[in-house]
Coordinates of C-alpha atoms and ligand atoms in Angstrom, one line a residue:
X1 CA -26.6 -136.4 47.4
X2 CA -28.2 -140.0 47.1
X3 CA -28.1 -141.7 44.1
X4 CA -30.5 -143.1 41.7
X5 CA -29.8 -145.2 38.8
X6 CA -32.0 -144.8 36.3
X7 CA -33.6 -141.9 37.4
X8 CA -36.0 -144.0 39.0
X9 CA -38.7 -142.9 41.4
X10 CA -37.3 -139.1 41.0
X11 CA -40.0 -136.7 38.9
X12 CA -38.0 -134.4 36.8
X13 CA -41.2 -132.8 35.3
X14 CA -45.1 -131.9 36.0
X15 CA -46.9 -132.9 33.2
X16 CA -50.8 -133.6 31.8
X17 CA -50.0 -135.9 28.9
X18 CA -50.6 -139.4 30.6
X19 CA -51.1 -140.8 33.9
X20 CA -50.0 -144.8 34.9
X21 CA -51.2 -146.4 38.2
X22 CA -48.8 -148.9 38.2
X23 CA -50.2 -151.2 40.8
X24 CA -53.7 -151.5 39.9
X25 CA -52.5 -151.4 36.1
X26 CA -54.5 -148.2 35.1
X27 CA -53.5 -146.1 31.7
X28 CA -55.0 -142.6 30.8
X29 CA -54.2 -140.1 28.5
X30 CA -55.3 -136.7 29.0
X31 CA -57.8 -138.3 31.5
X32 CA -59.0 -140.8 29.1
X33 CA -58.6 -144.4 29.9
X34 CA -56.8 -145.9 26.9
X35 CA -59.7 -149.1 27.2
X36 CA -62.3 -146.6 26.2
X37 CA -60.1 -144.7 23.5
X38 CA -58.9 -148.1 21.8
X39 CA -62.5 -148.9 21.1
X40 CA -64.3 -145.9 20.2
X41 CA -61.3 -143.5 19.3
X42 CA -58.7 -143.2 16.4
X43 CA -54.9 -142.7 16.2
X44 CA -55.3 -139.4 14.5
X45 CA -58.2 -138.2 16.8
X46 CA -56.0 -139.8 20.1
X47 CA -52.6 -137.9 18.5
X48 CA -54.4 -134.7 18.4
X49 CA -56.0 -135.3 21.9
X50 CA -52.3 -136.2 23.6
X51 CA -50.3 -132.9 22.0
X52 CA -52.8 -130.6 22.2
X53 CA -54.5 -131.6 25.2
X54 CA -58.7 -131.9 24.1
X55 CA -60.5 -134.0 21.9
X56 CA -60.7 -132.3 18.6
X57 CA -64.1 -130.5 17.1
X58 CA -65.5 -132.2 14.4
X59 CA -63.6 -129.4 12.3
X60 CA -60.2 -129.8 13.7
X61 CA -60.5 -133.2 13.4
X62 CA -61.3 -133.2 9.5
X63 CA -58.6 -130.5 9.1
X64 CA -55.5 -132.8 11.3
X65 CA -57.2 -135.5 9.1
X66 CA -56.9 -133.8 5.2
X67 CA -53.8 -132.0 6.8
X68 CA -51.6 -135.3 7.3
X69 CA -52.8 -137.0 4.1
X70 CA -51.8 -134.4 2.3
X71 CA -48.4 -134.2 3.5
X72 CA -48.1 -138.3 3.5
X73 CA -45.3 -138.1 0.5
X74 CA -41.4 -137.7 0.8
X75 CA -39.3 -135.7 -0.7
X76 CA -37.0 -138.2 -3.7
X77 CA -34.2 -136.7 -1.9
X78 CA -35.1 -138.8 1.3
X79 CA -35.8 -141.8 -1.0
X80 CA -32.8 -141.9 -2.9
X81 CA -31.1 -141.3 0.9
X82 CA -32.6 -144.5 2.0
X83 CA -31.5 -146.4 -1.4
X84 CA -28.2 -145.8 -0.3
X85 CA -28.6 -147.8 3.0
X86 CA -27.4 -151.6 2.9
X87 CA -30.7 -153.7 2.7
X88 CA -29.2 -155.7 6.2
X89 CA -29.4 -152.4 8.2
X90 CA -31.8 -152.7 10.7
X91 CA -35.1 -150.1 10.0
X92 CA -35.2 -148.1 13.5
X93 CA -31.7 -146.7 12.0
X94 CA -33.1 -146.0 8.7
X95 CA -35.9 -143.8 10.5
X96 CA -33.6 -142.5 12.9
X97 CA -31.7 -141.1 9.8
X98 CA -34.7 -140.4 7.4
X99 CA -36.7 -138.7 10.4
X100 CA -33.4 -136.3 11.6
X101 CA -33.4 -135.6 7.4
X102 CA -36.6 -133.9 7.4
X103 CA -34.9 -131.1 9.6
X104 CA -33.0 -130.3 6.7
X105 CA -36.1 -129.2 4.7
X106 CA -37.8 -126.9 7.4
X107 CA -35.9 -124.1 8.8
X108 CA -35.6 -123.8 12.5
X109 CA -37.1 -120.5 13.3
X110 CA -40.1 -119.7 15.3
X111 CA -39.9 -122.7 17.2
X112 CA -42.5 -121.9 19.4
X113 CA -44.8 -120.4 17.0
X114 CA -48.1 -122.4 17.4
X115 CA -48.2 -122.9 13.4
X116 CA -44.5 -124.0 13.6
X117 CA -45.7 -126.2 15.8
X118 CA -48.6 -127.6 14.4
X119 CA -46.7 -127.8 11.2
X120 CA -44.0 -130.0 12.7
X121 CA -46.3 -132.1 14.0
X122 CA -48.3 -133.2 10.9
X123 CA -45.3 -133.1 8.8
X124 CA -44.0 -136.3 11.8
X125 CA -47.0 -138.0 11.8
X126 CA -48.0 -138.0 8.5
X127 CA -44.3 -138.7 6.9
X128 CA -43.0 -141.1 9.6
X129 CA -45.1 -144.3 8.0
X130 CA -44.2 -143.5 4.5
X131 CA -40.6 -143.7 5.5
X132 CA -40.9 -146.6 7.2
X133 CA -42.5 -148.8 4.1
X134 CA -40.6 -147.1 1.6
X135 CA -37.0 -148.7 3.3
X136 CA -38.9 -152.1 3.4
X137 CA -39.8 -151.7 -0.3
X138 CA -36.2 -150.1 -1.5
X139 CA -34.6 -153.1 0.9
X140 CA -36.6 -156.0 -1.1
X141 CA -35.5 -154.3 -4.6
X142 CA -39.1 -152.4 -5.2
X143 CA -39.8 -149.1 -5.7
X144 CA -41.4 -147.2 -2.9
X145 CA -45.1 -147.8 -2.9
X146 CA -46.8 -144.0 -3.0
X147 CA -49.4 -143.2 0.2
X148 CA -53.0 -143.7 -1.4
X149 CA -54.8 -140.5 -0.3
X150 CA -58.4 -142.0 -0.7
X151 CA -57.3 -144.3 2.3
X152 CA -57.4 -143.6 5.7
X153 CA -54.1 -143.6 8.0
X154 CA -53.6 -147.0 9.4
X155 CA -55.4 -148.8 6.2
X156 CA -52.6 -146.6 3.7
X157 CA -49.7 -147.7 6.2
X158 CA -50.8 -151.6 5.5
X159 CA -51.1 -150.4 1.8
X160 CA -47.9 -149.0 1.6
X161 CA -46.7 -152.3 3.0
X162 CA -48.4 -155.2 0.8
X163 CA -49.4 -153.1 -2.1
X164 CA -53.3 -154.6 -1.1
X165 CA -56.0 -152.5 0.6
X166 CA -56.1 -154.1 3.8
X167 CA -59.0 -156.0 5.6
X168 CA -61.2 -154.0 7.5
X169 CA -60.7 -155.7 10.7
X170 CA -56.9 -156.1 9.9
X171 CA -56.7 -151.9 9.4
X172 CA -59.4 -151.4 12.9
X173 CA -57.0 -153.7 15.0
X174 CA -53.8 -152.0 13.6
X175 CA -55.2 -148.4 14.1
X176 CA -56.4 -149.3 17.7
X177 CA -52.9 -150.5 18.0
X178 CA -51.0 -147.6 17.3
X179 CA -53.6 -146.1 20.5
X180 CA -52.2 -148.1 23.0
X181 CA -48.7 -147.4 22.3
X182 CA -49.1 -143.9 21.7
X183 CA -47.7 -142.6 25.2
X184 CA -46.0 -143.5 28.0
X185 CA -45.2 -140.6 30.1
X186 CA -41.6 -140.8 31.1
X187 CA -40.4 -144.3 29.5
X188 CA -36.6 -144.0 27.9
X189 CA -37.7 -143.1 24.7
X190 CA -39.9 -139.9 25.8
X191 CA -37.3 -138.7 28.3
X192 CA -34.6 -138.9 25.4
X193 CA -37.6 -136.7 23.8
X194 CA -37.9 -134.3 26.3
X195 CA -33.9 -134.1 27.4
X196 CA -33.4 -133.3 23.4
X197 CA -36.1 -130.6 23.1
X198 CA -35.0 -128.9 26.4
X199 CA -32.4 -127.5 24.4
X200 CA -34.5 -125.8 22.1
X201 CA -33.0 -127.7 19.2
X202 CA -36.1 -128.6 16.0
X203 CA -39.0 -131.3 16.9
X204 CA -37.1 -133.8 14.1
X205 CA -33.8 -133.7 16.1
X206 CA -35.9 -134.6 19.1
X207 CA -38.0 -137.5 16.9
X208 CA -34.8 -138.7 15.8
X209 CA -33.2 -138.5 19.4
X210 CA -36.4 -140.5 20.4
X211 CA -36.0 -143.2 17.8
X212 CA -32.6 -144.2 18.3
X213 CA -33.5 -144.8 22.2
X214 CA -36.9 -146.9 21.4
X215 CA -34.7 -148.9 19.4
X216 CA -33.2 -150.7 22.3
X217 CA -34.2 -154.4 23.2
X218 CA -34.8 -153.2 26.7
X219 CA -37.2 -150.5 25.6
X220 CA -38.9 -150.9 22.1
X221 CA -36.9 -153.4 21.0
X222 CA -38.6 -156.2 22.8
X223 CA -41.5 -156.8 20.8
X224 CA -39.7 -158.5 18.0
X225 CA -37.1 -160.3 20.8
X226 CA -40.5 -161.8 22.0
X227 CA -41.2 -163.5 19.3
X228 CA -37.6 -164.8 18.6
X229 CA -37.9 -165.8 22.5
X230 CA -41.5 -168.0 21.6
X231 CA -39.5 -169.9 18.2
X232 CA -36.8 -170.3 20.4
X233 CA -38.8 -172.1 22.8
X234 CA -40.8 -174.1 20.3
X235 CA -43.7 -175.9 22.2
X236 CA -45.9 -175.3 25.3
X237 CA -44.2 -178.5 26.6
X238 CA -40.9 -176.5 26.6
X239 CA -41.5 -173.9 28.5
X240 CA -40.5 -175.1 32.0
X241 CA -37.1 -175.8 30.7
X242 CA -36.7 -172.4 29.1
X243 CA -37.5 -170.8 31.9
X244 CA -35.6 -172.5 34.9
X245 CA -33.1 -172.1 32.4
X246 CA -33.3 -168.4 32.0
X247 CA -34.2 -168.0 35.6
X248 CA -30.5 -169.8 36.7
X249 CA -29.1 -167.8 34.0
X250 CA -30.7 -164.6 35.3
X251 CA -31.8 -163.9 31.5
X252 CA -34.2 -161.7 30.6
X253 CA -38.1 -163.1 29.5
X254 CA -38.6 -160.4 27.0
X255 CA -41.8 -158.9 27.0
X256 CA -41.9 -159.5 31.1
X257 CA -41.2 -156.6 33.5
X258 CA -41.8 -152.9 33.9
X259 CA -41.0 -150.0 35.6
X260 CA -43.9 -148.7 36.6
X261 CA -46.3 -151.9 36.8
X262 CA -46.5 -154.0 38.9
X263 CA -49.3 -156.0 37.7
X264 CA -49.7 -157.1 33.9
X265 CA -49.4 -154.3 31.5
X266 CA -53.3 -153.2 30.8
X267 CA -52.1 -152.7 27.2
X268 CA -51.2 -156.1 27.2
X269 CA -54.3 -157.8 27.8
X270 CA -56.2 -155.5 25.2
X271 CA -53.4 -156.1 22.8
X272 CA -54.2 -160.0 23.6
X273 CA -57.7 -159.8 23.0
X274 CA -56.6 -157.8 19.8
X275 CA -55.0 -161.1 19.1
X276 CA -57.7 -163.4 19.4
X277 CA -59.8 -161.1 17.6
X278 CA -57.3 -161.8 14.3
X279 CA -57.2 -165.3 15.2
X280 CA -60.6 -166.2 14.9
X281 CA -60.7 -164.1 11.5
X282 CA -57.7 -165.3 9.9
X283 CA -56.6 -168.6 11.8
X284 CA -54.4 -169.1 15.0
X285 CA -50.7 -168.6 15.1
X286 CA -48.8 -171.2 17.1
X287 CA -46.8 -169.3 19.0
X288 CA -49.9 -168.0 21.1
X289 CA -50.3 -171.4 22.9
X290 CA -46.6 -171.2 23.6
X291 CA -46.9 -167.3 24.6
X292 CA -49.8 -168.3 27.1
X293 CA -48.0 -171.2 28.3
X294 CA -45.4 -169.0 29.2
X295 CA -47.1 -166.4 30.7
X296 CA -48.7 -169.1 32.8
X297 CA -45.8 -170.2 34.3
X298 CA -43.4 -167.3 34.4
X299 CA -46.0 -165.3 36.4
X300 CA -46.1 -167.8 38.7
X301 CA -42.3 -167.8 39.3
X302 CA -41.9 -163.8 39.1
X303 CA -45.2 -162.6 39.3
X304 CA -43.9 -162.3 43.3
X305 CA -41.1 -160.2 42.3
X306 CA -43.9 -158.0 40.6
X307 CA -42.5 -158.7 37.1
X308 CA -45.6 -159.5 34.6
X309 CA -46.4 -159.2 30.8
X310 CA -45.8 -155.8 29.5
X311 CA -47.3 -154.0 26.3
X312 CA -44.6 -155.8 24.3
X313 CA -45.8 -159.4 25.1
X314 CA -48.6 -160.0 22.7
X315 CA -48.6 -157.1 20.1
X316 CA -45.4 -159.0 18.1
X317 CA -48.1 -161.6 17.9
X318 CA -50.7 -159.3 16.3
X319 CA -48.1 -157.5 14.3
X320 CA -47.0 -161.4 12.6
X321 CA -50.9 -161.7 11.9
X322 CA -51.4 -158.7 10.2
X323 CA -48.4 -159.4 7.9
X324 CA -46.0 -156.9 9.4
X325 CA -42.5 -157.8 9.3
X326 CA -40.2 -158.8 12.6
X327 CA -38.0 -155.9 12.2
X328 CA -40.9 -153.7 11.7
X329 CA -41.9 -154.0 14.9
X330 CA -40.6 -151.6 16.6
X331 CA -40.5 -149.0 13.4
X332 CA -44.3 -149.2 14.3
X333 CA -44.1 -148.5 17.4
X334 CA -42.2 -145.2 16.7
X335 CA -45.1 -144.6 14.2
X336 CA -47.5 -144.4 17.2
X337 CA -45.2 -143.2 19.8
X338 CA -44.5 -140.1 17.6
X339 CA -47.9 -138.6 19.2
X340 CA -46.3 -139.3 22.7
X341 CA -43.4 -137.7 21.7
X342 CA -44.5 -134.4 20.0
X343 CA -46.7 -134.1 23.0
X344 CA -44.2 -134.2 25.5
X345 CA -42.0 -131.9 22.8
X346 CA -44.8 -129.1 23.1
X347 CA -44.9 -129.5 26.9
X348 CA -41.2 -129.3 27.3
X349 CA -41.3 -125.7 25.2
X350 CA -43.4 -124.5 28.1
X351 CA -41.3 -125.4 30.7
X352 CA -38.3 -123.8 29.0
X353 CA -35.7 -125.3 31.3
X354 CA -32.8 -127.2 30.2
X355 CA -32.0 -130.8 31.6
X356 CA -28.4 -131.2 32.9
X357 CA -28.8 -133.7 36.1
X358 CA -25.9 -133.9 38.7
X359 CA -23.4 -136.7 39.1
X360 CA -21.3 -138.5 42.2
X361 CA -18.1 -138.4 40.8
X362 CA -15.7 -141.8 41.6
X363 CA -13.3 -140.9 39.3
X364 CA -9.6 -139.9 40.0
X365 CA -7.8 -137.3 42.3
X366 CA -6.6 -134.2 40.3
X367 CA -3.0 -134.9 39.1
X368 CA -0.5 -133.8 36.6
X369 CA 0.1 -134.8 32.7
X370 CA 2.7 -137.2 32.4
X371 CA 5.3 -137.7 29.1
X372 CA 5.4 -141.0 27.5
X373 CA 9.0 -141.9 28.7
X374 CA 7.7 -141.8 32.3
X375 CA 4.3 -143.7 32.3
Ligands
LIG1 C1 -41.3 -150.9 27.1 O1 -41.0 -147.4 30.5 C2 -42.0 -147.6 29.7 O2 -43.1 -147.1 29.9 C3 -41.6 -148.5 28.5 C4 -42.8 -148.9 27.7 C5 -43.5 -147.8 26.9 O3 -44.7 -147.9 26.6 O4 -42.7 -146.8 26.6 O5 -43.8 -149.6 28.5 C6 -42.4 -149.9 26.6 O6 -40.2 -150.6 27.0 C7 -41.8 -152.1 27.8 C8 -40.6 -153.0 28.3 C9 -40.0 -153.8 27.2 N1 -38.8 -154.5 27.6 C10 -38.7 -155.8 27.9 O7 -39.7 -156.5 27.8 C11 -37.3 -156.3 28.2 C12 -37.4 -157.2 29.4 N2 -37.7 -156.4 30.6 C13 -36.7 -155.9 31.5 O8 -35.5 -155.6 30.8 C14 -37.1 -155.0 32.5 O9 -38.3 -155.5 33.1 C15 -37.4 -153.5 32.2 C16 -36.2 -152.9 31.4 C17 -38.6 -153.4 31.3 C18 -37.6 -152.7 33.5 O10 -36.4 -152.8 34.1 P1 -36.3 -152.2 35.6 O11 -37.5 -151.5 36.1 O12 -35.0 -151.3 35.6 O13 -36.1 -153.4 36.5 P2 -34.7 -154.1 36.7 O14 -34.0 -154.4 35.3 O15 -33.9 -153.3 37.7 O16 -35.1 -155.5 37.3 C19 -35.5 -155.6 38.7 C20 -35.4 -157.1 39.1 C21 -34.0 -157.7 38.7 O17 -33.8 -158.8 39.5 P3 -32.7 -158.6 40.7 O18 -31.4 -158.3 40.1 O19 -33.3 -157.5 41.6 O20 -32.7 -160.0 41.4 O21 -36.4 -157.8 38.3 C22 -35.7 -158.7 37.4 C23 -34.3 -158.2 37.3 O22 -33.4 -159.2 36.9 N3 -36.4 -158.6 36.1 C24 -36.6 -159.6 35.3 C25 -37.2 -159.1 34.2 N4 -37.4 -157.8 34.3 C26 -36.9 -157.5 35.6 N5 -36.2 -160.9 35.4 C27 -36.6 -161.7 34.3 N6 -37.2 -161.2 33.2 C28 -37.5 -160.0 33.1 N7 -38.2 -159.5 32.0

């Protein structure tokens, strides 16, 4: 047996969902490049494309549509959980907790029955956001803001957040946002997804399973890190200290490096373009000349090592200019990555095979109990 940390290079699964070419920086879902679905697509329209594998009808469409506005609210139970959370909790654990909750309201049965599934799936998509703004609202004293039906997806999300419809440009580049970081094939977050719904157990288990993994700085958590990174570097003229610094230190440049490309990230140069787009609307943000200034330079010093911006580079910059919070970051990408997810949660149903990989075992020799007076 030959090892192989982190799984990587080994397929562990056939699958249609979403296909990377990593070195000429290609992303598809379903067959679609993502450049083409981010401009003439939707979030909804691209959800319902990635779980159930085709572009929906005109009807489907209007029925996934009406279907997840109509099931946007939350029970008061899961409200009154999350006003028991301390306000400094981070959100990725208040959805990891809200989202596992909703398994507690739909039974388990039927699993595989395609109105289970379709069930599940708009009950995730269409609850996730609301539970996301409501802890921001409960955490800042205010009362949950309720999901305006009249508004579509990504605009209510903003809603739900600022209490203000928002800008039509602001709610397009938001909604084209939650397309790019819809799916990933097999990054942490989706293989947590998979390895949870192997077992059979319901799609929120396997949401919540997902969460908590996103949540990591190394995975989801970069995009707010990013931005921490940029204040923490200040000006453009400090970035050649920064990063001979960090490179000595063998830190981390968050929102560099990727498993799978090795060329920059072609979600991050829409997701850049996305930014300029907001700047020239609303005004620049002063960490971009810092952010290019650093991408400058730190592809030149590990660009050979085939590390480059990734999809978290630029989108904690478009996130800041559209208002979102830092910590909400990531909470946002779990509301797109939820397609991803419940795609690769339907897939794994079909394959019907349980995931329990092998091991090398270092660890020691068989031997006997000993009592206390003898260690
Ligand atoms: C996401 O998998 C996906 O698809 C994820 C994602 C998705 O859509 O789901 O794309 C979303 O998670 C993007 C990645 C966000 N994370 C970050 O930006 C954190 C910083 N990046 C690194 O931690 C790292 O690049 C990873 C975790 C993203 C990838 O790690 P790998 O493939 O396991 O590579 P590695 O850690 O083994 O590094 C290989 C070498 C090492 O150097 P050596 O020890 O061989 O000398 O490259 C170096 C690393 O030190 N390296 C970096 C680096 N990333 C890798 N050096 C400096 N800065 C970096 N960012």
């Amino acid at each position: 047996m030959v090892l192989k940390p982190g799984l990587e290079g080994v397929p562990v699964t056939n699958s249609g969902i979403c296909e990377i070419n990593g070195t000429e920086g290609r992303l598809s879902y379903r067959g679609y490049p993502i450049s083409e679905l981010a401009q003439k697509s939707s979030f909804l329209e691209t959800a319902f494309l990635l779980i159930w594998g085709e572009l929906p009808t005109e009807n489907e469409l209007e029925k996934f549509e009406k279907d997840v506005q109509m099931h946007r609210r939350v029970s008061f139970r899961i409200r009154d959980m999350l006003k028991c959370f301390p306000e400094s909790g981070h959100p990725m654990d208040a959805l990891q907790a809200s989202a596992a909750s909703l398994g507690l309201f739909y039974s388990r049965r039927a699993i595989d029955d395609p109105k289970y599934i379709y069930d599940a799936v708009v009950r995730l998509i269409a609850k996730i956001p609301t539970m996301v703004a409501a802890f921001e609202q409960i955490r800042k004293g205010d009362d949950p803001i309720q999901p305006q039906d009249d508004l579509p997806y990504s605009s209510n999300f903003l809603y739900m957040l600022t209490e203000r419809e928002p800008n039509p440009l602001a709610a397009r580049v938001f909604d084209r946002c939650l397309i790019l970081h819809a799916e990933h094939s097999l990054n942490a977050s989706t293989f947590s997804a998979r390895v949870t719904a192997s077992t059979l157990t319901d799609p929120y288990a396997v949401v919540a399973s997902a969460v908590g993994t996103l949540a990591g700085p190394l995975h989801g958590g970069a995009n707010e890190d990013v931005i921490a990174m940029l204040e923490e570097i200040g000006r453009p003229d400090e970035v050649s200290s920064f990063l001979n610094d960090a490179i000595a230190k063998k830190r981390k440049i968050m929102g560099f490096g990727h498993r799978e490309y090795r060329v920059k990230d072609p979600r991050a140069t829409i997701l850049q373009a996305f930014a300029e787009e907001l700047f020239s609307e609303f005004g620049k943000d002063e960490m971009y000349e810092v952010a290019k200034a650093l991408e400058e330079e730190a592809i030149s010093k590990l660009g050979p090592k085939g590390i480059f911006p990734n999809v978290d580079f630029y989108s904690g910059l478009v996130y800041r200019k559209l208002g979102i919070p830092r910590d909400l970051f990531t909470p946002v990408f779990a509301i797109s990555r939820v397609a991803g997810w419940l795609a690769h949660w339907r897939e794994q149903l079909g394959a019907n095979r349980i995931f329990r990989p092998s091991q090398i075992y270092e660890g020691a020799k068989m031997r006997n109990w000993k009592p206390l007076e003898s260690r």
